Short mmCIF file of C-alpha atoms and ligand atoms in Angstrom, two decimals:
data_model
loop_
_atom_site.label_atom_id
_atom_site.label_comp_id
_atom_site.label_asym_id
_atom_site.label_seq_id
_atom_site.Cartn_x
_atom_site.Cartn_y
_atom_site.Cartn_z
CA MET A 937 17.81 46.03 -58.33
CA LYS A 938 14.68 44.31 -59.63
CA PRO A 939 13.46 45.82 -62.89
CA ASN A 940 10.81 48.53 -62.79
CA HIS A 941 10.47 48.62 -59.04
CA SER A 942 10.23 51.74 -56.99
CA PRO A 943 10.73 52.09 -53.20
CA SER A 944 7.19 53.40 -52.67
CA GLN A 945 5.66 50.10 -53.81
CA PRO A 946 4.20 48.11 -50.89
CA ILE A 947 5.53 45.08 -49.07
CA GLY A 948 2.95 42.26 -49.29
CA ILE A 949 2.65 39.96 -46.29
CA PHE A 950 0.44 36.94 -45.86
CA ASP A 951 -0.47 34.28 -43.34
CA SER A 952 -3.48 32.11 -42.57
CA GLY A 953 -4.64 34.59 -39.92
CA ILE A 954 -3.19 36.84 -37.23
CA GLY A 955 0.19 35.07 -36.97
CA GLY A 956 1.76 37.15 -39.72
CA LEU A 957 0.85 40.28 -37.77
CA THR A 958 3.73 39.47 -35.42
CA VAL A 959 6.03 39.78 -38.44
CA ALA A 960 4.17 42.79 -39.87
CA HIS A 961 4.62 44.52 -36.53
CA ALA A 962 8.37 43.83 -36.56
CA ILE A 963 8.58 45.18 -40.11
CA VAL A 964 6.84 48.39 -39.05
CA THR A 965 9.33 48.69 -36.17
CA HIS A 966 12.36 48.27 -38.44
CA LEU A 967 10.89 49.97 -41.50
CA PRO A 968 8.34 52.58 -40.36
CA LYS A 969 8.13 54.28 -43.75
CA GLU A 970 7.18 51.23 -45.79
CA ASN A 971 3.73 50.77 -47.29
CA LEU A 972 2.23 47.42 -46.28
CA ILE A 973 -0.47 45.14 -47.60
CA TYR A 974 -1.47 42.29 -45.29
CA PHE A 975 -3.55 39.35 -46.40
CA GLY A 976 -4.98 37.02 -43.74
CA ASP A 977 -6.40 33.89 -45.36
CA THR A 978 -8.86 33.36 -42.52
CA ALA A 979 -11.16 31.36 -44.83
CA HIS A 980 -8.56 28.55 -44.79
CA LEU A 981 -7.30 28.75 -41.23
CA PRO A 982 -5.50 26.71 -39.93
CA TYR A 983 -2.94 26.05 -42.66
CA GLY A 984 -1.00 23.63 -40.45
CA ASP A 985 -3.48 20.79 -41.05
CA LYS A 986 -3.86 21.28 -44.79
CA SER A 987 -2.14 19.22 -47.46
CA THR A 988 0.96 20.59 -49.15
CA ALA A 989 -0.96 20.85 -52.44
CA ALA A 990 -3.76 22.87 -50.84
CA ILE A 991 -1.34 25.32 -49.18
CA GLN A 992 0.53 25.70 -52.46
CA ALA A 993 -2.70 26.57 -54.27
CA TYR A 994 -3.64 29.17 -51.63
CA ALA A 995 -0.16 30.69 -51.58
CA VAL A 996 0.14 31.07 -55.35
CA LYS A 997 -3.29 32.71 -55.58
CA ILE A 998 -2.45 35.13 -52.76
CA ALA A 999 0.92 35.92 -54.37
CA HIS A 1000 -0.93 36.67 -57.61
CA MET A 1001 -3.22 39.09 -55.78
CA LEU A 1002 -0.22 40.78 -54.10
CA LEU A 1003 1.45 41.16 -57.49
CA GLN A 1004 -1.70 42.82 -58.81
CA GLN A 1005 -1.32 45.25 -55.91
CA GLU A 1006 2.20 45.92 -57.24
CA CYS A 1007 4.11 44.67 -54.20
CA LYS A 1008 7.89 44.98 -54.53
CA LEU A 1009 8.44 42.23 -51.95
CA ILE A 1010 6.20 39.33 -50.95
CA LEU A 1011 6.80 37.86 -47.52
CA ILE A 1012 5.30 34.48 -46.71
CA ALA A 1013 4.74 35.26 -43.02
CA CYS A 1014 3.75 31.71 -42.17
CA ASN A 1015 6.04 28.76 -41.46
CA SER A 1016 3.56 26.22 -42.83
CA ALA A 1017 3.27 28.08 -46.16
CA SER A 1018 7.02 28.79 -46.19
CA ALA A 1019 7.63 25.04 -45.82
CA ALA A 1020 5.02 23.98 -48.38
CA ALA A 1021 5.04 26.71 -50.99
CA TYR A 1022 8.09 29.00 -50.93
CA ASP A 1023 9.84 27.40 -53.93
CA LEU A 1024 6.65 27.39 -55.96
CA VAL A 1025 5.72 30.99 -55.11
CA LYS A 1026 9.27 32.11 -55.92
CA GLU A 1027 9.06 30.41 -59.29
CA TYR A 1028 5.59 31.84 -59.96
CA VAL A 1029 6.61 35.39 -59.05
CA GLY A 1030 9.91 35.25 -60.93
CA SER A 1031 11.49 38.69 -61.24
CA LYS A 1032 8.22 40.54 -60.62
CA ALA A 1033 8.95 40.86 -56.88
CA ILE A 1034 11.37 39.70 -54.21
CA VAL A 1035 9.97 36.66 -52.37
CA MET A 1036 10.97 35.87 -48.78
CA ASN A 1037 9.98 33.24 -46.25
CA VAL A 1038 10.17 33.17 -42.43
CA ILE A 1039 12.42 30.11 -42.14
CA ASP A 1040 15.68 31.07 -43.90
CA PRO A 1041 16.37 34.16 -41.74
CA VAL A 1042 16.10 31.96 -38.62
CA ILE A 1043 18.43 29.36 -40.11
CA GLN A 1044 20.97 32.12 -40.79
CA ARG A 1045 20.68 33.28 -37.18
CA LEU A 1046 21.22 29.72 -35.90
CA LYS A 1047 24.29 29.42 -38.12
CA VAL A 1048 25.86 32.53 -36.62
CA ASN A 1049 24.82 32.36 -32.97
CA TYR A 1050 23.91 28.77 -32.11
CA ARG A 1051 26.71 26.52 -33.37
CA THR A 1052 26.85 23.17 -31.51
CA LYS A 1053 23.72 24.03 -29.51
CA ARG A 1054 20.71 21.81 -28.80
CA ILE A 1055 17.71 23.46 -30.42
CA GLY A 1056 14.06 22.57 -29.85
CA LEU A 1057 11.43 23.42 -32.44
CA ILE A 1058 7.65 23.71 -32.17
CA GLY A 1059 5.31 24.24 -35.10
CA THR A 1060 2.33 22.95 -37.05
CA LYS A 1061 1.97 19.47 -38.49
CA GLN A 1062 2.87 20.81 -41.95
CA THR A 1063 6.02 22.59 -40.78
CA ILE A 1064 7.38 19.79 -38.59
CA SER A 1065 6.54 16.91 -40.92
CA SER A 1066 8.16 18.71 -43.87
CA HIS A 1067 11.49 18.37 -41.94
CA ILE A 1068 12.49 21.65 -43.57
CA TYR A 1069 14.24 23.01 -40.46
CA LYS A 1070 16.11 19.72 -39.97
CA LYS A 1071 17.30 19.63 -43.59
CA LYS A 1072 18.44 23.24 -43.56
CA ILE A 1073 20.16 22.88 -40.17
CA ASP A 1074 21.93 19.69 -41.23
CA ASN A 1075 23.18 21.52 -44.34
CA LEU A 1076 24.82 24.12 -42.10
CA ASN A 1077 27.22 21.50 -40.70
CA ALA A 1078 27.32 23.59 -37.55
CA GLY A 1079 26.97 20.76 -35.04
CA ILE A 1080 23.46 21.86 -34.12
CA THR A 1081 21.11 19.17 -32.78
CA LEU A 1082 17.44 19.71 -33.56
CA THR A 1083 14.53 18.02 -31.84
CA SER A 1084 10.95 18.97 -32.57
CA HIS A 1085 7.36 18.48 -31.54
CA VAL A 1086 4.09 19.24 -33.33
CA THR A 1087 1.99 21.72 -31.34
CA ASN A 1088 -0.91 21.63 -33.70
CA LEU A 1089 -3.75 23.13 -31.70
CA LEU A 1090 -1.81 26.20 -30.62
CA ALA A 1091 -2.35 28.39 -33.69
CA SER A 1092 -6.13 27.86 -33.67
CA ALA A 1093 -6.28 28.45 -29.91
CA ILE A 1094 -4.30 31.69 -30.29
CA GLU A 1095 -6.53 32.75 -33.17
CA GLU A 1096 -9.58 32.15 -30.99
CA PHE A 1097 -8.42 33.39 -27.59
CA GLY A 1098 -5.32 35.51 -28.19
CA ASP A 1099 -2.88 35.60 -25.28
CA HIS A 1100 -5.22 33.92 -22.77
CA PRO A 1101 -4.49 31.74 -19.68
CA ILE A 1102 -6.52 28.92 -21.24
CA ILE A 1103 -3.51 28.31 -23.50
CA ASP A 1104 -1.31 27.38 -20.52
CA ALA A 1105 -2.90 23.92 -20.27
CA LEU A 1106 -2.05 23.16 -23.90
CA LEU A 1107 1.46 24.47 -23.48
CA LYS A 1108 2.10 22.34 -20.39
CA GLU A 1109 1.08 19.23 -22.26
CA TYR A 1110 3.04 20.04 -25.42
CA LEU A 1111 6.24 21.40 -23.87
CA ASN A 1112 6.47 18.50 -21.45
CA GLN A 1113 7.40 16.16 -24.29
CA PRO A 1114 10.89 14.61 -23.99
CA GLU A 1115 11.96 16.11 -27.36
CA LEU A 1116 11.64 19.54 -25.82
CA HIS A 1117 13.67 18.80 -22.68
CA ASP A 1118 17.41 19.49 -22.35
CA ILE A 1119 17.59 22.20 -24.98
CA ASP A 1120 19.58 25.45 -25.11
CA ALA A 1121 17.00 27.34 -27.16
CA LEU A 1122 13.49 26.88 -28.52
CA VAL A 1123 12.54 28.08 -32.01
CA LEU A 1124 8.95 29.32 -32.27
CA GLY A 1125 8.31 27.72 -35.67
CA CYS A 1126 4.91 29.32 -36.22
CA THR A 1127 4.28 33.02 -36.58
CA HIS A 1128 1.31 32.81 -34.20
CA TYR A 1129 3.50 31.77 -31.26
CA PRO A 1130 5.25 35.09 -30.48
CA ILE A 1131 1.82 36.22 -29.21
CA ILE A 1132 2.21 33.76 -26.31
CA LYS A 1133 5.99 34.00 -26.01
CA ASP A 1134 5.92 35.00 -22.32
CA ARG A 1135 3.74 31.98 -21.44
CA ILE A 1136 6.19 29.70 -23.24
CA ALA A 1137 9.22 31.31 -21.59
CA LYS A 1138 7.69 30.77 -18.15
CA LEU A 1139 7.71 27.02 -18.67
CA TYR A 1140 11.47 26.95 -19.27
CA ALA A 1141 14.49 27.83 -17.16
CA PRO A 1142 15.72 31.38 -17.87
CA SER A 1143 18.81 29.88 -19.53
CA VAL A 1144 16.67 28.50 -22.39
CA GLU A 1145 16.41 31.17 -25.03
CA ILE A 1146 13.12 31.54 -26.89
CA ILE A 1147 13.85 32.34 -30.53
CA ASP A 1148 11.09 34.55 -31.91
CA SER A 1149 11.41 34.78 -35.67
CA SER A 1150 9.39 37.97 -36.08
CA ASP A 1151 12.20 40.36 -35.19
CA ILE A 1152 14.79 38.27 -37.06
CA VAL A 1153 12.59 38.36 -40.18
CA GLY A 1154 11.96 42.11 -39.80
CA GLN A 1155 15.72 42.69 -39.86
CA ALA A 1156 16.16 40.35 -42.84
CA VAL A 1157 13.49 42.20 -44.85
CA LYS A 1158 15.25 45.50 -44.15
CA LYS A 1159 18.57 44.03 -45.33
CA GLN A 1160 16.99 42.66 -48.50
CA LEU A 1161 15.40 46.01 -49.39
CA GLU A 1162 18.68 47.82 -48.70
CA LYS A 1163 20.53 45.38 -50.92
CA ASN A 1164 18.05 45.98 -53.75
CA ARG A 1165 17.94 49.76 -53.14
CA LEU A 1166 14.23 49.56 -52.50
CA LEU A 1167 13.98 51.11 -49.03
CA ASN A 1168 11.15 53.62 -48.89
CA GLU A 1169 12.68 56.71 -47.45
CA GLY A 1170 10.00 59.35 -47.65
CA GLY A 1171 6.30 60.04 -47.66
CA GLN A 1172 3.37 58.85 -45.61
CA SER A 1173 3.22 55.09 -45.10
CA THR A 1174 -0.07 53.27 -45.62
CA LYS A 1175 -1.22 49.88 -44.32
CA ARG A 1176 -4.02 47.85 -45.80
CA PHE A 1177 -5.40 44.71 -44.20
CA TYR A 1178 -7.38 42.23 -46.25
CA LEU A 1179 -9.13 39.10 -44.99
CA SER A 1180 -10.54 36.26 -47.06
CA ASP A 1181 -13.21 35.82 -44.37
CA TYR A 1182 -14.05 38.50 -41.83
CA THR A 1183 -13.71 37.12 -38.30
CA GLU A 1184 -14.32 38.94 -35.02
CA SER A 1185 -11.25 37.36 -33.40
CA PHE A 1186 -8.99 38.64 -36.17
CA ALA A 1187 -10.43 42.14 -35.78
CA ASN A 1188 -9.95 42.10 -31.99
CA ASN A 1189 -6.43 40.68 -32.10
CA ALA A 1190 -5.32 42.95 -34.94
CA LYS A 1191 -6.09 45.99 -32.81
CA LEU A 1192 -3.57 44.80 -30.22
CA PHE A 1193 -0.68 44.99 -32.68
CA PHE A 1194 -1.01 48.48 -34.01
CA ASN A 1195 -1.91 51.54 -31.99
CA GLU A 1196 -3.76 53.15 -34.83
CA THR A 1197 -7.24 52.01 -35.83
CA ILE A 1198 -6.98 49.29 -38.42
CA GLN A 1199 -9.38 49.20 -41.31
CA LEU A 1200 -10.03 45.55 -42.23
CA GLU A 1201 -11.34 44.84 -45.69
CA HIS A 1202 -13.01 41.65 -46.78
CA TYR A 1203 -11.29 40.44 -49.96
CA PRO A 1204 -13.30 37.58 -51.46
CA LEU A 1205 -10.37 35.84 -53.11
CA TRP A 1206 -12.11 32.46 -53.12
CA ASP A 1207 -15.59 33.44 -54.31
N1 DGL B 1215 1.12 31.10 -38.55
C1 DGL B 1215 1.26 29.97 -39.38
C2 DGL B 1215 2.59 29.30 -39.28
O1 DGL B 1215 3.56 30.01 -39.06
C3 DGL B 1215 0.06 29.10 -39.62
C4 DGL B 1215 -0.63 28.49 -38.50
C5 DGL B 1215 -1.83 27.73 -39.02
O2 DGL B 1215 -2.63 28.36 -39.73
O3 DGL B 1215 -1.92 26.52 -38.79
O4 DGL B 1215 2.74 28.12 -39.46
#
């Protein structure tokens, strides 16, 4: 167990915007009694286009804020930030909290269930050009072939429109790339993409599995808390949602994820 932690301390989750809500929702499903703090860095959306150094600076500052809120676990609920800043955030946080990313749980799932398969990957410029999935998959020595394509405009379009038919045109263009043909499964390498999972699935044969990391990560967080004896077993759970810039689209989309009314608070982290 981590020193001085108690199960009632919150789980801190962050992303550039609404994408991490797909993961937050899965965590609530698997761990309904946990207290959550969500930080959407809407002031810097999209992360996918930013330099590695910029994303690292954002991520460390957000991690610092989540530590001040006494989070027992910090989840980087963004592939771009997981690719660019996980090692740095882990080092910064040290033993003050458990730090998790959204990539490693998916790699573990591929190792167990997708040996020798042909896997397609879509994600932001930052995630794909980091080659982090490729490196981790190659290290598995599981005979998995990975091909990928940058689908850069998708996260911003989802942030703006949510699950809207206008996105179909972008998807047709992106998913028609040769790298994404002849695959057994497609990894949604951006936490925004589960919002449009059904649209993506429609463009593939039913035999192509769409791998949505949100549920996989929700299960991994539960396992990690169990392992550290930090599962919150009693009491009323609370959820707090902070935004670095208040946006109408975040407010509207956030409502779709949780039945209860969500109170969004502007947290001027960059002022
Ligand atoms: N949802 C994020 C990801 O998983 C970030 C998307 C963006 O802000 O570009 O990569």
